[in-house]
mmCIF file of C-alpha atoms in Angstrom:
data_model
loop_
_atom_site.group_PDB
_atom_site.id
_atom_site.type_symbol
_atom_site.label_atom_id
_atom_site.label_comp_id
_atom_site.label_asym_id
_atom_site.label_seq_id
_atom_site.Cartn_x
_atom_site.Cartn_y
_atom_site.Cartn_z
ATOM 1 C CA MET L 17 -3.688 81.913 -41.896
ATOM 2 C CA ASN L 18 -1.942 84.099 -39.340
ATOM 3 C CA THR L 19 1.756 83.446 -39.969
ATOM 4 C CA ILE L 20 2.638 83.409 -36.263
ATOM 5 C CA TYR L 21 1.094 79.927 -35.905
ATOM 6 C CA LYS L 22 3.282 78.620 -38.719
ATOM 7 C CA GLU L 23 6.394 80.255 -37.269
ATOM 8 C CA SER L 24 5.816 78.470 -33.958
ATOM 9 C CA ALA L 25 5.045 75.154 -35.650
ATOM 10 C CA ASP L 26 8.101 75.382 -37.884
ATOM 11 C CA TYR L 27 10.366 75.984 -34.891
ATOM 12 C CA ILE L 28 8.881 73.134 -32.841
ATOM 13 C CA ALA L 29 9.195 70.784 -35.835
ATOM 14 C CA THR L 30 12.973 71.263 -35.731
ATOM 15 C CA ARG L 31 13.123 70.152 -32.084
ATOM 16 C CA ILE L 32 10.856 67.105 -31.948
ATOM 17 C CA HIS L 33 11.247 63.486 -33.013
ATOM 18 C CA GLY L 34 8.760 61.515 -35.087
ATOM 19 C CA LYS L 35 5.330 62.674 -36.153
ATOM 20 C CA PRO L 36 3.123 62.814 -33.052
ATOM 21 C CA GLU L 37 -0.631 62.576 -33.523
ATOM 22 C CA THR L 38 -1.547 63.122 -29.855
ATOM 23 C CA ALA L 39 -0.908 66.142 -27.650
ATOM 24 C CA ILE L 40 -1.559 66.450 -23.917
ATOM 25 C CA ILE L 41 -2.230 69.591 -21.873
ATOM 26 C CA LEU L 42 -1.349 69.086 -18.207
ATOM 27 C CA GLY L 43 -3.201 71.142 -15.609
ATOM 28 C CA SER L 44 -2.316 72.295 -12.104
ATOM 29 C CA GLY L 45 -0.213 69.761 -10.233
ATOM 30 C CA LEU L 46 -0.423 67.158 -13.000
ATOM 31 C CA SER L 47 3.122 67.503 -14.294
ATOM 32 C CA PRO L 48 4.171 64.107 -12.808
ATOM 33 C CA LEU L 49 2.785 62.514 -15.986
ATOM 34 C CA SER L 50 5.841 63.930 -17.732
ATOM 35 C CA ASN L 51 8.052 61.571 -15.681
ATOM 36 C CA HIS L 52 6.653 58.692 -17.746
ATOM 37 C CA ILE L 53 7.548 60.214 -21.117
ATOM 38 C CA GLN L 54 10.392 58.290 -22.718
ATOM 39 C CA GLN L 55 13.220 59.973 -24.643
ATOM 40 C CA PRO L 56 11.961 63.406 -23.550
ATOM 41 C CA VAL L 57 13.051 66.619 -25.211
ATOM 42 C CA PHE L 58 12.140 69.692 -23.149
ATOM 43 C CA ILE L 59 11.458 72.915 -25.024
ATOM 44 C CA PRO L 60 10.882 75.866 -22.645
ATOM 45 C CA TYR L 61 7.994 78.048 -23.743
ATOM 46 C CA ALA L 62 10.367 81.025 -23.698
ATOM 47 C CA GLU L 63 12.244 79.463 -26.639
ATOM 48 C CA ILE L 64 9.163 78.943 -28.817
ATOM 49 C CA PRO L 65 8.244 81.914 -31.007
ATOM 50 C CA HIS L 66 4.995 83.590 -29.937
ATOM 51 C CA PHE L 67 4.373 81.330 -26.914
ATOM 52 C CA VAL L 68 3.662 83.234 -23.711
ATOM 53 C CA SER L 69 4.796 82.305 -20.189
ATOM 54 C CA SER L 70 2.880 80.037 -17.816
ATOM 55 C CA THR L 71 2.791 81.862 -14.479
ATOM 56 C CA ALA L 72 0.294 79.736 -12.531
ATOM 57 C CA PRO L 73 1.592 77.638 -9.592
ATOM 58 C CA GLY L 74 2.075 73.989 -10.555
ATOM 59 C CA HIS L 75 2.680 74.814 -14.240
ATOM 60 C CA SER L 76 6.300 74.197 -15.221
ATOM 61 C CA GLY L 77 6.224 75.946 -18.581
ATOM 62 C CA ALA L 78 7.755 73.585 -21.133
ATOM 63 C CA LEU L 79 6.671 71.616 -24.179
ATOM 64 C CA ILE L 80 7.854 68.005 -24.067
ATOM 65 C CA SER L 81 8.437 65.773 -27.075
ATOM 66 C CA GLY L 82 8.846 62.066 -26.459
ATOM 67 C CA LYS L 83 7.071 58.732 -26.335
ATOM 68 C CA LEU L 84 4.155 57.630 -24.171
ATOM 69 C CA GLY L 85 2.374 54.324 -24.595
ATOM 70 C CA GLY L 86 4.894 53.490 -27.315
ATOM 71 C CA LYS L 87 3.828 56.403 -29.498
ATOM 72 C CA PRO L 88 5.314 59.839 -30.150
ATOM 73 C CA ILE L 89 3.458 62.589 -28.286
ATOM 74 C CA LEU L 90 3.693 66.236 -27.334
ATOM 75 C CA ALA L 91 2.865 67.385 -23.811
ATOM 76 C CA MET L 92 2.381 70.869 -22.439
ATOM 77 C CA GLN L 93 3.803 70.950 -18.927
ATOM 78 C CA GLY L 94 1.527 73.770 -17.881
ATOM 79 C CA ARG L 95 -1.063 75.811 -19.774
ATOM 80 C CA PHE L 96 -2.008 79.456 -20.194
ATOM 81 C CA HIS L 97 -5.022 80.994 -18.453
ATOM 82 C CA PHE L 98 -7.313 83.934 -19.102
ATOM 83 C CA TYR L 99 -6.817 85.027 -15.486
ATOM 84 C CA GLU L 100 -3.095 85.512 -16.137
ATOM 85 C CA GLY L 101 -4.071 88.494 -18.276
ATOM 86 C CA TYR L 102 -3.707 86.734 -21.617
ATOM 87 C CA THR L 103 -6.156 87.086 -24.467
ATOM 88 C CA MET L 104 -8.165 84.067 -25.500
ATOM 89 C CA GLN L 105 -6.057 83.876 -28.656
ATOM 90 C CA GLN L 106 -2.925 83.583 -26.489
ATOM 91 C CA VAL L 107 -4.550 81.041 -24.163
ATOM 92 C CA THR L 108 -5.486 78.764 -27.054
ATOM 93 C CA PHE L 109 -2.527 79.528 -29.325
ATOM 94 C CA PRO L 110 -0.770 76.159 -28.788
ATOM 95 C CA VAL L 111 -3.803 74.191 -29.971
ATOM 96 C CA ARG L 112 -3.666 75.676 -33.446
ATOM 97 C CA VAL L 113 0.091 75.149 -33.532
ATOM 98 C CA PHE L 114 -0.558 71.487 -32.698
ATOM 99 C CA LYS L 115 -2.974 71.286 -35.615
ATOM 100 C CA LEU L 116 -0.269 72.532 -37.994
ATOM 101 C CA LEU L 117 2.142 69.950 -36.561
ATOM 102 C CA GLY L 118 -0.235 67.135 -37.535
ATOM 103 C CA ILE L 119 -1.822 66.519 -34.155
ATOM 104 C CA LYS L 120 -5.175 64.717 -34.432
ATOM 105 C CA ASN L 121 -6.006 64.009 -30.771
ATOM 106 C CA LEU L 122 -5.925 66.370 -27.786
ATOM 107 C CA LEU L 123 -5.995 65.087 -24.204
ATOM 108 C CA VAL L 124 -6.710 67.786 -21.624
ATOM 109 C CA SER L 125 -6.512 67.583 -17.846
ATOM 110 C CA ASN L 126 -7.202 69.917 -14.959
ATOM 111 C CA ALA L 127 -7.652 70.228 -11.231
ATOM 112 C CA ALA L 128 -11.271 71.035 -10.402
ATOM 113 C CA GLY L 129 -13.609 71.642 -7.514
ATOM 114 C CA GLY L 130 -16.266 69.004 -6.997
ATOM 115 C CA ILE L 131 -19.848 70.235 -7.196
ATOM 116 C CA ASN L 132 -21.514 66.817 -7.433
ATOM 117 C CA ASN L 133 -22.005 65.681 -3.836
ATOM 118 C CA THR L 134 -21.029 62.109 -4.700
ATOM 119 C CA PHE L 135 -17.517 63.264 -5.628
ATOM 120 C CA LYS L 136 -14.656 63.094 -3.136
ATOM 121 C CA VAL L 137 -11.218 64.693 -3.044
ATOM 122 C CA GLY L 138 -8.851 62.711 -5.281
ATOM 123 C CA ASP L 139 -11.560 61.344 -7.596
ATOM 124 C CA LEU L 140 -10.968 61.283 -11.357
ATOM 125 C CA MET L 141 -13.800 62.640 -13.497
ATOM 126 C CA ILE L 142 -14.098 61.945 -17.224
ATOM 127 C CA ILE L 143 -15.430 65.141 -18.785
ATOM 128 C CA THR L 144 -18.512 64.348 -20.844
ATOM 129 C CA ASP L 145 -19.519 67.944 -21.600
ATOM 130 C CA HIS L 146 -18.867 71.490 -20.450
ATOM 131 C CA ILE L 147 -20.571 74.759 -19.559
ATOM 132 C CA ASN L 148 -18.585 77.736 -20.820
ATOM 133 C CA MET L 149 -18.582 80.866 -18.652
ATOM 134 C CA LEU L 150 -15.363 82.208 -20.197
ATOM 135 C CA PRO L 151 -15.139 84.454 -23.285
ATOM 136 C CA ASN L 152 -15.408 82.294 -26.387
ATOM 137 C CA PRO L 153 -11.978 82.090 -28.081
ATOM 138 C CA LEU L 154 -13.578 82.025 -31.543
ATOM 139 C CA VAL L 155 -15.010 85.545 -31.220
ATOM 140 C CA GLY L 156 -13.570 87.727 -33.988
ATOM 141 C CA GLN L 157 -12.724 87.067 -37.608
ATOM 142 C CA ASN L 158 -12.883 83.360 -38.417
ATOM 143 C CA ASP L 159 -9.759 81.690 -39.757
ATOM 144 C CA ALA L 160 -11.281 79.290 -42.283
ATOM 145 C CA THR L 161 -7.972 77.448 -42.685
ATOM 146 C CA PHE L 162 -8.632 75.946 -39.249
ATOM 147 C CA GLY L 163 -12.394 75.531 -39.227
ATOM 148 C CA THR L 164 -15.899 76.731 -39.971
ATOM 149 C CA ARG L 165 -17.444 79.924 -38.594
ATOM 150 C CA PHE L 166 -19.969 77.986 -36.479
ATOM 151 C CA PRO L 167 -18.380 74.743 -35.219
ATOM 152 C CA ASP L 168 -20.623 72.080 -33.706
ATOM 153 C CA MET L 169 -20.133 71.364 -29.973
ATOM 154 C CA THR L 170 -22.714 68.589 -29.644
ATOM 155 C CA ARG L 171 -19.986 66.003 -29.034
ATOM 156 C CA ALA L 172 -17.087 68.167 -27.875
ATOM 157 C CA TYR L 173 -15.616 65.226 -25.940
ATOM 158 C CA ASP L 174 -15.066 62.151 -28.090
ATOM 159 C CA ARG L 175 -17.463 59.368 -27.146
ATOM 160 C CA GLU L 176 -15.213 56.592 -28.434
ATOM 161 C CA PHE L 177 -12.327 57.900 -26.310
ATOM 162 C CA ILE L 178 -14.596 58.006 -23.269
ATOM 163 C CA LYS L 179 -15.605 54.364 -23.799
ATOM 164 C CA ILE L 180 -11.970 53.296 -24.124
ATOM 165 C CA VAL L 181 -10.991 55.017 -20.868
ATOM 166 C CA GLU L 182 -14.001 53.572 -19.044
ATOM 167 C CA LEU L 183 -13.014 50.066 -20.152
ATOM 168 C CA MET L 184 -9.361 50.603 -19.177
ATOM 169 C CA ALA L 185 -10.377 51.999 -15.797
ATOM 170 C CA GLU L 186 -12.472 48.905 -15.129
ATOM 171 C CA LEU L 187 -9.643 46.633 -16.257
ATOM 172 C CA HIS L 188 -7.119 48.318 -13.952
ATOM 173 C CA GLU L 189 -9.620 48.739 -11.104
ATOM 174 C CA ILE L 190 -9.386 52.523 -11.177
ATOM 175 C CA GLU L 191 -12.565 54.245 -10.069
ATOM 176 C CA VAL L 192 -13.667 57.056 -12.384
ATOM 177 C CA LYS L 193 -16.602 59.428 -12.299
ATOM 178 C CA LYS L 194 -18.232 61.139 -15.285
ATOM 179 C CA GLY L 195 -19.614 64.631 -15.430
ATOM 180 C CA VAL L 196 -19.941 68.155 -16.782
ATOM 181 C CA TYR L 197 -17.093 70.629 -16.290
ATOM 182 C CA VAL L 198 -17.881 74.307 -15.711
ATOM 183 C CA GLY L 199 -15.218 76.754 -16.901
ATOM 184 C CA LEU L 200 -15.028 80.128 -15.101
ATOM 185 C CA THR L 201 -12.518 82.957 -15.422
ATOM 186 C CA GLY L 202 -10.967 82.794 -11.927
ATOM 187 C CA PRO L 203 -8.587 83.579 -10.346
ATOM 188 C CA SER L 204 -10.684 83.780 -7.185
ATOM 189 C CA PHE L 205 -12.124 80.484 -6.015
ATOM 190 C CA GLU L 206 -15.894 80.210 -6.173
ATOM 191 C CA THR L 207 -18.215 81.251 -3.358
ATOM 192 C CA PRO L 208 -20.500 78.647 -1.741
ATOM 193 C CA ALA L 209 -23.432 80.267 -3.572
ATOM 194 C CA GLU L 210 -21.632 79.935 -6.915
ATOM 195 C CA TYR L 211 -20.824 76.264 -6.274
ATOM 196 C CA ALA L 212 -24.518 75.681 -5.485
ATOM 197 C CA PHE L 213 -25.721 77.642 -8.523
ATOM 198 C CA TYR L 214 -23.575 75.803 -11.047
ATOM 199 C CA GLY L 215 -24.541 72.492 -9.508
ATOM 200 C CA LYS L 216 -28.205 73.298 -10.000
ATOM 201 C CA VAL L 217 -27.699 74.148 -13.678
ATOM 202 C CA GLY L 218 -25.953 70.859 -14.466
ATOM 203 C CA GLY L 219 -22.304 71.190 -13.423
ATOM 204 C CA ASP L 220 -20.406 68.406 -11.668
ATOM 205 C CA ALA L 221 -16.980 70.050 -11.357
ATOM 206 C CA ILE L 222 -15.699 73.581 -11.723
ATOM 207 C CA GLY L 223 -12.403 75.184 -12.723
ATOM 208 C CA MET L 224 -10.607 77.996 -14.512
ATOM 209 C CA SER L 225 -9.314 76.418 -17.719
ATOM 210 C CA THR L 226 -9.750 73.712 -20.376
ATOM 211 C CA VAL L 227 -12.915 74.898 -22.118
ATOM 212 C CA PRO L 228 -11.190 77.453 -24.396
ATOM 213 C CA GLU L 229 -8.666 74.875 -25.599
ATOM 214 C CA VAL L 230 -11.424 72.345 -26.237
ATOM 215 C CA ILE L 231 -13.461 74.828 -28.277
ATOM 216 C CA VAL L 232 -10.468 75.703 -30.466
ATOM 217 C CA ALA L 233 -9.521 72.028 -30.803
ATOM 218 C CA ARG L 234 -12.992 71.116 -32.007
ATOM 219 C CA HIS L 235 -13.000 74.100 -34.359
ATOM 220 C CA ALA L 236 -9.813 72.653 -35.867
ATOM 221 C CA GLY L 237 -11.248 69.128 -36.113
ATOM 222 C CA LEU L 238 -9.210 67.529 -33.307
ATOM 223 C CA ARG L 239 -10.674 64.683 -31.272
ATOM 224 C CA VAL L 240 -10.739 65.551 -27.568
ATOM 225 C CA PHE L 241 -10.620 63.654 -24.298
ATOM 226 C CA GLY L 242 -10.780 65.482 -20.963
ATOM 227 C CA MET L 243 -10.243 64.483 -17.343
ATOM 228 C CA SER L 244 -10.525 66.412 -14.076
ATOM 229 C CA VAL L 245 -8.926 65.597 -10.749
ATOM 230 C CA ILE L 246 -11.315 66.593 -7.961
ATOM 231 C CA THR L 247 -9.186 68.591 -5.533
ATOM 232 C CA ASN L 248 -11.832 69.973 -3.175
ATOM 233 C CA GLU L 249 -15.473 69.402 -2.320
ATOM 234 C CA GLY L 250 -17.578 72.451 -3.111
ATOM 235 C CA TYR L 251 -20.824 71.281 -1.566
ATOM 236 C CA HIS L 252 -20.295 71.450 2.199
ATOM 237 C CA PHE L 253 -18.415 74.140 4.039
ATOM 238 C CA ALA L 254 -17.256 73.781 7.628
ATOM 239 C CA ASP L 255 -16.724 76.977 9.601
ATOM 240 C CA ASP L 256 -12.966 76.719 9.091
ATOM 241 C CA PHE L 257 -13.100 75.746 5.372
ATOM 242 C CA VAL L 258 -10.717 77.658 3.075
ATOM 243 C CA ASN L 259 -9.904 76.947 -0.593
ATOM 244 C CA ASP L 260 -6.129 76.583 -0.745
ATOM 245 C CA GLY L 261 -4.189 76.648 -4.039
ATOM 246 C CA SER L 262 -1.247 74.702 -2.608
ATOM 247 C CA GLU L 263 -3.586 71.963 -1.405
ATOM 248 C CA VAL L 264 -5.076 71.753 -4.904
ATOM 249 C CA ILE L 265 -1.622 71.040 -6.356
ATOM 250 C CA LYS L 266 -0.880 68.450 -3.659
ATOM 251 C CA VAL L 267 -4.091 66.508 -4.298
ATOM 252 C CA ALA L 268 -3.591 66.666 -8.072
ATOM 253 C CA ASN L 269 -0.053 65.303 -7.689
ATOM 254 C CA ASN L 270 -1.363 62.364 -5.673
ATOM 255 C CA ALA L 271 -3.936 61.496 -8.348
ATOM 256 C CA ALA L 272 -1.578 62.016 -11.295
ATOM 257 C CA GLU L 273 -0.345 58.409 -11.384
ATOM 258 C CA LYS L 274 -3.827 56.983 -11.938
ATOM 259 C CA MET L 275 -4.600 59.568 -14.584
ATOM 260 C CA THR L 276 -1.275 58.839 -16.287
ATOM 261 C CA GLN L 277 -2.082 55.138 -16.510
ATOM 262 C CA LEU L 278 -5.398 55.857 -18.204
ATOM 263 C CA PHE L 279 -3.873 58.373 -20.608
ATOM 264 C CA ILE L 280 -1.208 55.857 -21.613
ATOM 265 C CA GLU L 281 -3.850 53.200 -22.285
ATOM 266 C CA LEU L 282 -5.841 55.634 -24.420
ATOM 267 C CA ILE L 283 -2.791 56.735 -26.417
ATOM 268 C CA ARG L 284 -1.942 53.090 -27.170
ATOM 269 C CA ARG L 285 -5.355 52.624 -28.742
ATOM 270 C CA VAL L 286 -5.761 55.788 -30.846
#
């Protein structure tokens, strides 16, 4: 095992309380979930050995230890992206650190463009599968201490977790969609032709993150649940339409409360 993962895990272990089994990665504009974490301890990424900086707008850049749904959790208030110039090993580094800390479940969230023409701005989409158009983070020498050379991705997103969230959404009268997330490199937003292309090949929403972390999590044997907030509609384009990063964060913030409620219900039951 590369010792840098252990060095990070050992440092974090000195700063957190309890033995969390669930970690959350919060995407663009979804930091409001952190307001619900009880007894929070904020650990800036700059203080964690070998963590890089989160430079994307809407990503605060701190690891939070605390309680959510009555259970100890860890939450990344902002993630790392390939488009920031980081390697895939740097982008996914925290996931392997979580594994060493005893994390068993990873909840991932993101802001995404809607490709499915039944999706509207502000909708929540449970990720049922993904299409990876980013470099695979497992390319290179395999670290067998984390997982096998050829990990299965047939059920990358845990079906039991999906059922739980669907039931909780129905109970709390929260409308949720389901669909396939397409992960691209960014940082430019997609062209109308690209939105149309990825819709035709099976995508329902599109973004610039998430897939690398999910691949590494599954390689390490973590159970994964993913949710996208639809922040723009990529299937009709008025003459004055412009993709706006600040608007993405605003829409994600508005939807964060509903997503938080569903994440809390899932954490209570895993």
